[in-house]
Short mmCIF file of C-alpha atoms and ligand atoms in Angstrom, two decimals:
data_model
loop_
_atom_site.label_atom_id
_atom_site.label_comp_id
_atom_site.label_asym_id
_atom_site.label_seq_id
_atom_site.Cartn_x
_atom_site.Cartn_y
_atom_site.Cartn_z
CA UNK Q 976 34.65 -1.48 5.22
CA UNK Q 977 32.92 1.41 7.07
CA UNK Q 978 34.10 3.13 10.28
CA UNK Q 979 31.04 3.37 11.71
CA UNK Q 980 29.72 1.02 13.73
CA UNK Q 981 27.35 -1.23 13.12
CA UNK Q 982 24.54 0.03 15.49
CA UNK Q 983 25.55 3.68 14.00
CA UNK Q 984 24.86 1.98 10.34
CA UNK Q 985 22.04 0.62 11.22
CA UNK Q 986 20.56 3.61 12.69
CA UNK Q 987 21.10 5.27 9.07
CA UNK Q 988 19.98 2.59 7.16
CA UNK Q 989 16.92 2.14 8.98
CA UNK Q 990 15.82 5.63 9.04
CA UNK Q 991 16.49 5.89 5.50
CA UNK Q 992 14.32 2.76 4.71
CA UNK Q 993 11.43 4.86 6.22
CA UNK Q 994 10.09 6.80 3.05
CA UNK Q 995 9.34 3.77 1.72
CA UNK Q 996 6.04 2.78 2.17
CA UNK Q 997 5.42 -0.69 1.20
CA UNK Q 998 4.66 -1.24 5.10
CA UNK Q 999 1.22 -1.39 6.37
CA UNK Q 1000 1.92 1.66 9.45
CA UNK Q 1001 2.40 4.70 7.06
CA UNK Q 1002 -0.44 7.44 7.96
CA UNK Q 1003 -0.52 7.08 11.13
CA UNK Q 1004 -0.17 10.60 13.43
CA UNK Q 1005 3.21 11.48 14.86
CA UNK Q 1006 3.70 10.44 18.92
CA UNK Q 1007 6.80 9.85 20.88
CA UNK Q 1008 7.49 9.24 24.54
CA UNK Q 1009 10.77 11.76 24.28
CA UNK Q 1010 11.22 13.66 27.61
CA UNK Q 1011 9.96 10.98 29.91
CA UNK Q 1012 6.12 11.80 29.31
CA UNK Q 1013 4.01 8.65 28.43
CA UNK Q 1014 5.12 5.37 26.74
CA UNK Q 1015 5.71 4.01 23.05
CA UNK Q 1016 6.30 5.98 20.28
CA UNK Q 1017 5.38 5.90 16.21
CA UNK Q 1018 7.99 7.40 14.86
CA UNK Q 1019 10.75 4.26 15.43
CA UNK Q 1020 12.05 3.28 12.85
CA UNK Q 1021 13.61 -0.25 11.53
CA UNK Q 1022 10.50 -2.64 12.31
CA UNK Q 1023 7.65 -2.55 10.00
CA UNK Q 1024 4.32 -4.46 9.69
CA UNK Q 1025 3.46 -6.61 6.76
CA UNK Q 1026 0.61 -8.92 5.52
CA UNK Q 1027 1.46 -12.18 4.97
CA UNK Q 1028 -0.07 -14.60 2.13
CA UNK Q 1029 -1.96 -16.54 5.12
CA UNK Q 1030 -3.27 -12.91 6.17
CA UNK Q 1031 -1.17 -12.99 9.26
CA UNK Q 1032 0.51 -9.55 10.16
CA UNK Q 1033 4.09 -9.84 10.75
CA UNK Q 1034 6.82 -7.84 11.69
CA UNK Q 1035 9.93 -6.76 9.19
CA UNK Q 1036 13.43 -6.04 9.99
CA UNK Q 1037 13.24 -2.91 7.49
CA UNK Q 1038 16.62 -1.62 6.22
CA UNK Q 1039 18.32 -0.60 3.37
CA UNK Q 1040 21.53 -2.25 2.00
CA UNK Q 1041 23.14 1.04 1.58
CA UNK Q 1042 22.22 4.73 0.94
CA UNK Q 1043 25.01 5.39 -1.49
CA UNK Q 1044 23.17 5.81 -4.80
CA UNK Q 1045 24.28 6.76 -8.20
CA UNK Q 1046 20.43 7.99 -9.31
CA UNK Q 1047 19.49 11.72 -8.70
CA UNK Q 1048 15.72 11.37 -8.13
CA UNK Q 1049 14.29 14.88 -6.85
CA UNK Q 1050 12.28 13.24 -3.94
CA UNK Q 1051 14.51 10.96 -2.70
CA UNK Q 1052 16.67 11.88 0.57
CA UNK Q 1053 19.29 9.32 -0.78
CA UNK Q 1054 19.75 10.79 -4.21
CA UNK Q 1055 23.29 11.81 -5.22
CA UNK Q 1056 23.06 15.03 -4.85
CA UNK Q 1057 22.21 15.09 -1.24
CA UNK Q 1058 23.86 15.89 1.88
CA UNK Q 1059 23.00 13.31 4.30
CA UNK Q 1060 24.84 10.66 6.21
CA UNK Q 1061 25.92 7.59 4.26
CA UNK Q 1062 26.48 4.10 4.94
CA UNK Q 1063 26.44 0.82 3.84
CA UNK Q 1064 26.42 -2.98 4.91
CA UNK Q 1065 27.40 -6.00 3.53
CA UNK Q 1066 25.24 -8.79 2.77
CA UNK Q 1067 27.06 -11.00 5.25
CA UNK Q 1068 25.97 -8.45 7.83
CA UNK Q 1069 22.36 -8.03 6.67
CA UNK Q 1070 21.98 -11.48 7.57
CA UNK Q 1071 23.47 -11.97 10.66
CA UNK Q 1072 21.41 -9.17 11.72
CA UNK Q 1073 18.12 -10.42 10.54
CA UNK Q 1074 19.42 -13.79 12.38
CA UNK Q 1075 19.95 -12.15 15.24
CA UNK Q 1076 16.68 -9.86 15.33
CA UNK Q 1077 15.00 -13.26 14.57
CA UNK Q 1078 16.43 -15.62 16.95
CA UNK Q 1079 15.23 -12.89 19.24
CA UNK Q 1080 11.90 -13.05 18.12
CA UNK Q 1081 11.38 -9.03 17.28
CA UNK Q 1082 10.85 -9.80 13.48
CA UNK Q 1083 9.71 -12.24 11.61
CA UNK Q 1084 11.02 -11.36 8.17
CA UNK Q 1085 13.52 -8.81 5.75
CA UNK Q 1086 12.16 -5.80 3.93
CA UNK Q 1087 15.48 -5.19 1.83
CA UNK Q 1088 15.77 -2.30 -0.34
CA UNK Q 1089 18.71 -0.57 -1.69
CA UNK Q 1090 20.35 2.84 -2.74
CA UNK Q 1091 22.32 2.38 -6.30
CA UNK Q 1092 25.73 1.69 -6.02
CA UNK Q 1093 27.95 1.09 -9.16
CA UNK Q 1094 25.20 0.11 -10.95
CA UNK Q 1095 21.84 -1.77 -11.28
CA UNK Q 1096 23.42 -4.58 -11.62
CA UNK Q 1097 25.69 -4.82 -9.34
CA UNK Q 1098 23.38 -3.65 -6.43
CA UNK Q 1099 20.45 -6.45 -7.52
CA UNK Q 1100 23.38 -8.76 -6.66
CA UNK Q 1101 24.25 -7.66 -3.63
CA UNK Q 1102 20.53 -8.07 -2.61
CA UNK Q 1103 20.30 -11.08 -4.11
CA UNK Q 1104 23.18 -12.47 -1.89
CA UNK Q 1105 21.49 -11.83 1.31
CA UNK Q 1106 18.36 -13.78 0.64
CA UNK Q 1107 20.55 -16.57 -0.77
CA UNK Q 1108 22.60 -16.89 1.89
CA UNK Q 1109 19.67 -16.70 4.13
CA UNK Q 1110 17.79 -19.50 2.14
CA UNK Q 1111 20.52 -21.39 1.50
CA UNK Q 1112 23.22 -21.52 3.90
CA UNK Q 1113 20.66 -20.59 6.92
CA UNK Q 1114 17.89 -22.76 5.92
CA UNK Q 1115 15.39 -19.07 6.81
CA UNK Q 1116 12.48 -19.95 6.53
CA UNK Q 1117 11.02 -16.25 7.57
CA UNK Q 1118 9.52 -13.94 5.34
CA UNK Q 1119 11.56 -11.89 2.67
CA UNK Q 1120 10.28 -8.80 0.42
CA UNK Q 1121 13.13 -7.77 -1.46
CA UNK Q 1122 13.19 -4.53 -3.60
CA UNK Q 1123 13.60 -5.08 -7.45
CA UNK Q 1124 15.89 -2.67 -9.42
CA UNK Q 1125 14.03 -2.63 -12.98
CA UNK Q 1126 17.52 -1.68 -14.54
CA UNK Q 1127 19.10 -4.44 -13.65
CA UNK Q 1128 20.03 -7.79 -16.01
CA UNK Q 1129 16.60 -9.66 -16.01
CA UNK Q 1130 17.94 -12.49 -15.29
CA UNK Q 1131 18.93 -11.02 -12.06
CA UNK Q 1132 15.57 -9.82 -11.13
CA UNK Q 1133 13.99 -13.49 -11.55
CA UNK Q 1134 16.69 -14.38 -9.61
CA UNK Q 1135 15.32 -11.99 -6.83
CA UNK Q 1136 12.06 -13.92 -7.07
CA UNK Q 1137 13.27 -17.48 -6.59
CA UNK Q 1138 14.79 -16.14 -2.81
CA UNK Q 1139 11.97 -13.91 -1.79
CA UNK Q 1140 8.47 -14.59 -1.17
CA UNK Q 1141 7.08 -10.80 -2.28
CA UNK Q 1142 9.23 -8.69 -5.11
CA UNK Q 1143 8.39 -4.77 -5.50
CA UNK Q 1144 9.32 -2.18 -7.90
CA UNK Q 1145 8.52 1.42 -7.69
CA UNK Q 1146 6.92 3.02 -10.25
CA UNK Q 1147 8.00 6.10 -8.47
CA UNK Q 1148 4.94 8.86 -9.88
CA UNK Q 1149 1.55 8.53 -11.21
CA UNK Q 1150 2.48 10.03 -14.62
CA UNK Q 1151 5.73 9.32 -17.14
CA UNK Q 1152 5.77 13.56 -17.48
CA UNK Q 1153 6.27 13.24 -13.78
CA UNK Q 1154 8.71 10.33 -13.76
CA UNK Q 1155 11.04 12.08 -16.58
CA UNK Q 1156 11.27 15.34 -14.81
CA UNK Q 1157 11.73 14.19 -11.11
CA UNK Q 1158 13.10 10.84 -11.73
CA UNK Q 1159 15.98 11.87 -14.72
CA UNK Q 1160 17.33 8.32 -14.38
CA UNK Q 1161 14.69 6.10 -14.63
CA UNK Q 1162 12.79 5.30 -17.34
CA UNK Q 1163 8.73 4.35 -17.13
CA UNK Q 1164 9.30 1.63 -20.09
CA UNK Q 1165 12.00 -0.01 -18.21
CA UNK Q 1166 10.05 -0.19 -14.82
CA UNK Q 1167 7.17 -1.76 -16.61
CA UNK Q 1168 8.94 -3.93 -18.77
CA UNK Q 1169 10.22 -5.07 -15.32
CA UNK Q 1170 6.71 -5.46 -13.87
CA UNK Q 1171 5.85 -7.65 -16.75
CA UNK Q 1172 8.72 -10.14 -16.90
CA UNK Q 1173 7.47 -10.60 -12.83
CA UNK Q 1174 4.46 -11.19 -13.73
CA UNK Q 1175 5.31 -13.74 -16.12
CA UNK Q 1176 7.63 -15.76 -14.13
CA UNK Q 1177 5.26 -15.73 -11.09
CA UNK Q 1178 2.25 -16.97 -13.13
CA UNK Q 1179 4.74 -19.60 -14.97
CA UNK Q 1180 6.41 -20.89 -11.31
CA UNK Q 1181 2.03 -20.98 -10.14
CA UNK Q 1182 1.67 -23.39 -13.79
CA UNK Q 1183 4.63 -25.36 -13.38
CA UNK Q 1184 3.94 -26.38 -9.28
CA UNK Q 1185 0.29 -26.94 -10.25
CA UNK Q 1186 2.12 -29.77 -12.66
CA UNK Q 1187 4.77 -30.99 -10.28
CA UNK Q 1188 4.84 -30.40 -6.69
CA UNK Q 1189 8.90 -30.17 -6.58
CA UNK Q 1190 8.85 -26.75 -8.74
CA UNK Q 1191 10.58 -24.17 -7.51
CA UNK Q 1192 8.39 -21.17 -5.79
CA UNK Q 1193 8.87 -17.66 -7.08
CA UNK Q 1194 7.41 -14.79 -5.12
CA UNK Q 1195 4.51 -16.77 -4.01
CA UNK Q 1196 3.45 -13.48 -1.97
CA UNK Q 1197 3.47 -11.42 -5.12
CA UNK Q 1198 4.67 -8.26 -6.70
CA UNK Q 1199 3.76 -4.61 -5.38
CA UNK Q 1200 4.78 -1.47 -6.20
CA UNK Q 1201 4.28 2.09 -4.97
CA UNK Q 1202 3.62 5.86 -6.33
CA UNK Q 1203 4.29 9.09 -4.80
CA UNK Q 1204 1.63 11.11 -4.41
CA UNK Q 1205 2.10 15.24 -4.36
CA UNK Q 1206 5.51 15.62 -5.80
CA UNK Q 1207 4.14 16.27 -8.74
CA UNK Q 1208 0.63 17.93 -10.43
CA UNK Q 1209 -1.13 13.97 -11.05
CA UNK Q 1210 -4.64 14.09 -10.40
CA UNK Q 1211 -6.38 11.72 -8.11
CA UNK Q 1212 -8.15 10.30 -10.80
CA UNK Q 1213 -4.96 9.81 -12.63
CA UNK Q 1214 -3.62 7.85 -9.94
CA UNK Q 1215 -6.69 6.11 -9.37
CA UNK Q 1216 -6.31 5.33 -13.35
CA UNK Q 1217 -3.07 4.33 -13.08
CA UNK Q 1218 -3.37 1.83 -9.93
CA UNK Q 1219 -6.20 0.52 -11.69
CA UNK Q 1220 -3.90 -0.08 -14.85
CA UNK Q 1221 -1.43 -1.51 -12.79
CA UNK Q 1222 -3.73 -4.43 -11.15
CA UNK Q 1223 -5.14 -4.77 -14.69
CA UNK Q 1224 -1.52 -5.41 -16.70
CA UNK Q 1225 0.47 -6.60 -13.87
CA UNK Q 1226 -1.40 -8.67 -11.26
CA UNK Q 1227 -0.29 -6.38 -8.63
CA UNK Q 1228 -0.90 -7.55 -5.14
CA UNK Q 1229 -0.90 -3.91 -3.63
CA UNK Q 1230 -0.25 -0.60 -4.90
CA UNK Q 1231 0.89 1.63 -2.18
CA UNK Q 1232 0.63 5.23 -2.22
CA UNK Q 1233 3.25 8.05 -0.39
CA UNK Q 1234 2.17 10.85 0.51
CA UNK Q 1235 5.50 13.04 -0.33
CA UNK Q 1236 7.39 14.23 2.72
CA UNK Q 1237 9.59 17.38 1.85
CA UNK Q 1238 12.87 16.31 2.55
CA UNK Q 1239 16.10 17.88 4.10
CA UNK Q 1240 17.48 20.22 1.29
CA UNK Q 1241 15.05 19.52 -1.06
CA UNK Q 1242 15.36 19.99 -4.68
CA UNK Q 1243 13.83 23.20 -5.86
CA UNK Q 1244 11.63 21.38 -8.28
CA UNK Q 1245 9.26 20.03 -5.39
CA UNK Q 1246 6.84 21.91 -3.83
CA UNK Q 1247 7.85 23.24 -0.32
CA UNK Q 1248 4.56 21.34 1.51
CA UNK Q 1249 3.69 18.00 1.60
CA UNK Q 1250 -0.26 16.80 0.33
CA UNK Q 1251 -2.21 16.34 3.45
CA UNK Q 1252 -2.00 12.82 4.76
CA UNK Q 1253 -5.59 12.39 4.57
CA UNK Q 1254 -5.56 12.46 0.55
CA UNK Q 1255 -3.03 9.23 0.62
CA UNK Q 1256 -6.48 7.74 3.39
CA UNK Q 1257 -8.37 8.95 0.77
CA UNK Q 1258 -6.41 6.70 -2.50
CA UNK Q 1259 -6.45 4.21 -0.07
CA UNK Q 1260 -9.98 4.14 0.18
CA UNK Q 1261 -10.58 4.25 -3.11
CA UNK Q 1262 -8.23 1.49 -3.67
CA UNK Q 1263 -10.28 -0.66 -1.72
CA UNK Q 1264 -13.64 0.44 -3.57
CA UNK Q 1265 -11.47 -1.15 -6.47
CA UNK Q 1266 -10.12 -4.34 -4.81
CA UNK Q 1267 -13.11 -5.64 -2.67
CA UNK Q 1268 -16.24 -3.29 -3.69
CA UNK Q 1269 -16.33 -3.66 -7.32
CA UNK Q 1270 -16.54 -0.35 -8.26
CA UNK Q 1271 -14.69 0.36 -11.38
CA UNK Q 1272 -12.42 2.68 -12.06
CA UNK Q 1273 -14.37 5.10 -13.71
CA UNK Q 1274 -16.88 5.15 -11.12
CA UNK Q 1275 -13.87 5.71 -8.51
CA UNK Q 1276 -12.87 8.56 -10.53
CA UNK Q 1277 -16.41 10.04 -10.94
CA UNK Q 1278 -16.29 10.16 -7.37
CA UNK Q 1279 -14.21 13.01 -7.86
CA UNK Q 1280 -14.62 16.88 -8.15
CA UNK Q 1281 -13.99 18.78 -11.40
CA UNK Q 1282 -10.68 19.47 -10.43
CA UNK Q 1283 -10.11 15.60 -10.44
CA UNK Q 1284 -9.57 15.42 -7.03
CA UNK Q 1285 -11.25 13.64 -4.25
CA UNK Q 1286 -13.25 15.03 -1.32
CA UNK Q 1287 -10.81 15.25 1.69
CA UNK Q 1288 -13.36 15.60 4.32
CA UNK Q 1289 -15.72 12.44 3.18
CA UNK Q 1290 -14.73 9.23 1.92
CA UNK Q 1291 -14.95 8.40 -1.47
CA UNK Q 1292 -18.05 5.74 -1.63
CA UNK Q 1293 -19.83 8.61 0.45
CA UNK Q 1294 -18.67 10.74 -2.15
CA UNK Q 1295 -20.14 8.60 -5.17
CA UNK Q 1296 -23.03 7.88 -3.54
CA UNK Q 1297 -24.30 11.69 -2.79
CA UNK Q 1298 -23.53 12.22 -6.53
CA UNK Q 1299 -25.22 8.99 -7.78
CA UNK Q 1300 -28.32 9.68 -5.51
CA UNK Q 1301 -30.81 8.19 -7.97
CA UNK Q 1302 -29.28 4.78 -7.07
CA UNK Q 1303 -30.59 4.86 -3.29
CA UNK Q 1304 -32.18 3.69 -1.49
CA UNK Q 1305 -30.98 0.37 -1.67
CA UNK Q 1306 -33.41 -1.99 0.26
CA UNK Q 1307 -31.80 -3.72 2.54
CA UNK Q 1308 -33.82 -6.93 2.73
CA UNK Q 1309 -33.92 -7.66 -1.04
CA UNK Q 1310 -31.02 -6.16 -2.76
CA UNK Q 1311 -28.20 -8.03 -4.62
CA UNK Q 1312 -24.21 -8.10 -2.78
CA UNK Q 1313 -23.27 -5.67 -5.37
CA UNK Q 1314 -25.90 -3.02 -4.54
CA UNK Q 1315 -25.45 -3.23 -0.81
CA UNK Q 1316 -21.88 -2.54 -1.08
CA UNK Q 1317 -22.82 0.99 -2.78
CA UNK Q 1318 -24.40 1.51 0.86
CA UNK Q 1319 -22.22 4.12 2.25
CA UNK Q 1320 -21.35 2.75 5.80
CA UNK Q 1321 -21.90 -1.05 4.66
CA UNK Q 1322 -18.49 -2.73 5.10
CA UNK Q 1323 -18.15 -5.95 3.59
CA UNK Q 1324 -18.53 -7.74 6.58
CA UNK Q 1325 -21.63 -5.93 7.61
CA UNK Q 1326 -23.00 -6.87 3.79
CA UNK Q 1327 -21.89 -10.37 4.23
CA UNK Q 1328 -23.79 -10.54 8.23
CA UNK Q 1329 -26.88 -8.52 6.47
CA UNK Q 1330 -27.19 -11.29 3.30
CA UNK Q 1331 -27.18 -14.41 6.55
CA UNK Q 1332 -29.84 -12.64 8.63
CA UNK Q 1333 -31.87 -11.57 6.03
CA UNK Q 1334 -32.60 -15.68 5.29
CA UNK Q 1335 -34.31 -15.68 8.08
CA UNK Q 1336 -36.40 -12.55 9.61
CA UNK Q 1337 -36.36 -9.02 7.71
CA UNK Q 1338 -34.40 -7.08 9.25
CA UNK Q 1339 -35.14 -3.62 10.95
CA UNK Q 1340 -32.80 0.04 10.90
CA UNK Q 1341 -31.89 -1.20 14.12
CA UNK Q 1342 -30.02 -4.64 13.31
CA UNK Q 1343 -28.73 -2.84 10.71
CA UNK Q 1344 -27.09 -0.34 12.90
CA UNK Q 1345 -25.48 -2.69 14.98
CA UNK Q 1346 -23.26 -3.64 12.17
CA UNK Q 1347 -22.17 -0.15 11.75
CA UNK Q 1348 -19.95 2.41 13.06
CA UNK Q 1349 -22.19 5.14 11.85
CA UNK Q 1350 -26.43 4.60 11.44
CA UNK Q 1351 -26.92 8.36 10.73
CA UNK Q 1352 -24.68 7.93 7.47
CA UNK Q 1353 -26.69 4.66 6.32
CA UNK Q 1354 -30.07 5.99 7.46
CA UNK Q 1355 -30.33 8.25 3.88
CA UNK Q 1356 -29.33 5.63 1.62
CA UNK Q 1357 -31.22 2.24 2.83
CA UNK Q 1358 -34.80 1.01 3.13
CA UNK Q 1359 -35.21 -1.29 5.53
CA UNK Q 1360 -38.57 -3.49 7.43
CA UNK Q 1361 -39.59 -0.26 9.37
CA UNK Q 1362 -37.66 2.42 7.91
CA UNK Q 1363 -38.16 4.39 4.15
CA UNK Q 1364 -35.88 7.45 4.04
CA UNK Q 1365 -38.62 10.36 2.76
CA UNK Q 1366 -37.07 12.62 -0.20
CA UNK Q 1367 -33.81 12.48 1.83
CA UNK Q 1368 -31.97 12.16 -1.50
CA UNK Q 1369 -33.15 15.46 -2.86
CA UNK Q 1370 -31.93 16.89 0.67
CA UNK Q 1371 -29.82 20.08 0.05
CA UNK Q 1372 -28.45 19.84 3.08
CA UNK Q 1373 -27.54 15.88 2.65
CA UNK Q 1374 -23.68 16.23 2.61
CA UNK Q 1375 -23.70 18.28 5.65
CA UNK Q 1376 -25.93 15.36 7.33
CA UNK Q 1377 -24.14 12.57 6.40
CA UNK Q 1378 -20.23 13.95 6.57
CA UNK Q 1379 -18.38 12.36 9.86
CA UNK Q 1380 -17.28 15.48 12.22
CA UNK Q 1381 -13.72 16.25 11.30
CA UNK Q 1382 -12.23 14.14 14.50
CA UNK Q 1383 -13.97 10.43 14.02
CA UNK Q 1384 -11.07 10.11 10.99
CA UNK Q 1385 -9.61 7.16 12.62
CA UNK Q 1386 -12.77 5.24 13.13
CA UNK Q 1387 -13.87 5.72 9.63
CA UNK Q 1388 -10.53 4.16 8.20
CA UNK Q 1389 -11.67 1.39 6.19
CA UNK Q 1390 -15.19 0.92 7.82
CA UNK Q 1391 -17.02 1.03 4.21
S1 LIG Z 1291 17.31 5.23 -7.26
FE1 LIG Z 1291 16.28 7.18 -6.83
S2 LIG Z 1291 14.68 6.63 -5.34
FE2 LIG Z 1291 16.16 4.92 -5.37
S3 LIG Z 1291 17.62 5.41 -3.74
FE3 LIG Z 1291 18.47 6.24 -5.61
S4 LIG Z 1291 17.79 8.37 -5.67
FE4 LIG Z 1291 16.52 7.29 -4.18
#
């Protein structure tokens, strides 16, 4: 048993879970109230923020089991080879503390991961013990995401799956080259051989309760994974090709991207600076082209410079549509779904509120722009009752119109 106390333990463990980033807060900018000025802070840690299948956002007692670990990945502030603090709980105390965090209504679910201790194995069990004794001797009824070691027994892992409602497992980096050299230990077969039996079982468990009502769930929230991005050389469009491979082979619910932070005595192999967070709000974006937009992934990735990278200071539809200007304008009282969705600035709401109005009256710039964060961006790219952009598409100049200044950022997240 540890000496530390179990505040001082969780403390570690908490702050270690933090690199993880399977937790819808990630990106945001760095504020604290430290030294009595203002209130609230970002940077706590322990608490994260998750999607639920009903679409609900809930919060996550977010921990790891331990930060022992037998693995040696170069990123990873918890690899053997590093000098931090260590600690470790057992899985009686993981669950009297998600009880108790519970019963006191700050969470409403377990984000469990793990450090490697022993070995695969042995550590899936230990993870595994927690959400059974939650399910079955607590009757929990809350949310669990539990962590999936892909080295460990398979029969362990679909284990994992009848206890919690999501599963995850990293695939670490974008590329095997990168996985081999920063990741010695794992291996990019065994994580997606992994992936796939999880994707089995959880369309087999969706077959067999379509049959009979009493079958057992298995991850009915899914399986997710994540990928570094910046430790190593990978492209955007390799990562966008990747995530896009992933959806494809596994039925991923969410890929999650990480921007890499350099870490305490970092391993020489990594470069000394992390990417700029606006590249992960970038694969983000594009992500979402993906998911909800219908672009493909090769339009994603033309999106892209030559170097294979995407624009940092506009988003990536902006950027495919000032390369693809031949498709504009898009008229805005006629076109199909698919083609308003191109519209840089259209979100999929404001598409959705454009296709019910449009049944009725033809609509004008101006009820157009009051779906919209932005009208000057749109104003290029649509034709609408009383408005026909004039040779704006051959416009030199367009990118420098139609880029947000550098601080509206934050408003732009997600708005098309
Ligand atoms: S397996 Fe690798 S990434 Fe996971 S805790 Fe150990 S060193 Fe970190």
């Amino acid at each position: 048993m540890s000496s530390e106390s179990l505040l001082d333990r969780l403390a570690i463990l908490a702050d270690a879970a933090k690199y993880d980033a399977s937790c819808a807060s990630s990106g945001t900018a760095k504020r604290n109230s430290k030294g009595g000025k203002g209130i609230g802070s970002t940077e706590g840690m322990g608490i994260c923020h998750a999607y639920a299948p009903d679409g609900r956002c809930i919060s996550l007692l977010k921990i790891l089991l331990t930060n022992h670990c037998v693995f040696d990945c170069h990123y990873c502030i918890n690899r053997k080879s590093s000098n931090v603090r260590r600690a470790k709980f057992t899985p009686q105390e993981v669950v009297d503390l998600t009880l108790a965090f519970y019963r006191r209504n700050y969470i409403e679910g377990l984000f469990l991961s793990s450090g490697i201790v022993k070995n695969s194995s042995h550590t899936m069990e230990q993870l595994i013990e927690v959400a059974r004794i939650l399910r079955e001797e607590h009757d929990f009824r809350g949310y669990i995401h539990l962590k999936t070691i892909p080295e460990a027994e398979p029969e362990l892992i679909h284990r994992a799956g009848l206890y919690a409602d999501r599963v995850s497992i990293n695939v670490e980096l974008p590329t095997v080259a990168g996985l081999t050299r920063l990741a010695p230990d794992k291996s990019a077969a065994t994580i997606e051989g992994a992936m796939k039996g999880l994707k089995h079982d959880i369309i087999a468990a969706k077959d067999e309760r379509k049959r009979f009502k009493s079958a057992p769930a298995f991850a009915p929230a899914g399986q997710s994974t994540q990928m570094i991005v910046g430790a190593d050389a990978a492209t955007d469009a390799q990562i966008v090709g990747k995530a896009s491979a992933l959806y494809d082979r596994f039925r991923l619910r969410r890929v999650y991207y990480s921007a890499f932070s350099p870490i305490p005595d970092a391993s020489a192999v990594l470069p000394l600076r992390r990417p700029p967070l606006i590249r992960e709000h970038r694969l983000y974006q594009s992500d979402w082209l993906m998911r909800f937009y219908d672009y493909t992934p090769a339009e994603v990735q033309a999106a892209a410079g030559d170097d294979g990278m995407l624009p940092l200071d506009i988003d990536p539809k902006l950027a495919w549509a000032l390369k693809f200007r031949e498709r504009f304008p898009v008229d805005v009282n006629r076109a199909p779904r698919e083609l308003l969705l191109r519209v840089p600035g259209l979100g999929v709401r404001a598409v959705d509120a454009i296709l019910a109005s449009r049944r009725h009256r033809r609509l004008r710039l101006e009820d157009v722009g009051r779906l919209t964060v932005s009208i000057a961006k749109l104003r290029p790219f649509l034709v609408a009752a009383d408005w026909r952009p004039t040779l704006l598409t051959d416009r030199q100049d367009l990118r420098a119109l139609v880029a947000p200044p550098a601080k509206s950022e934050q408003l732009e997240l997600f708005a098309a």
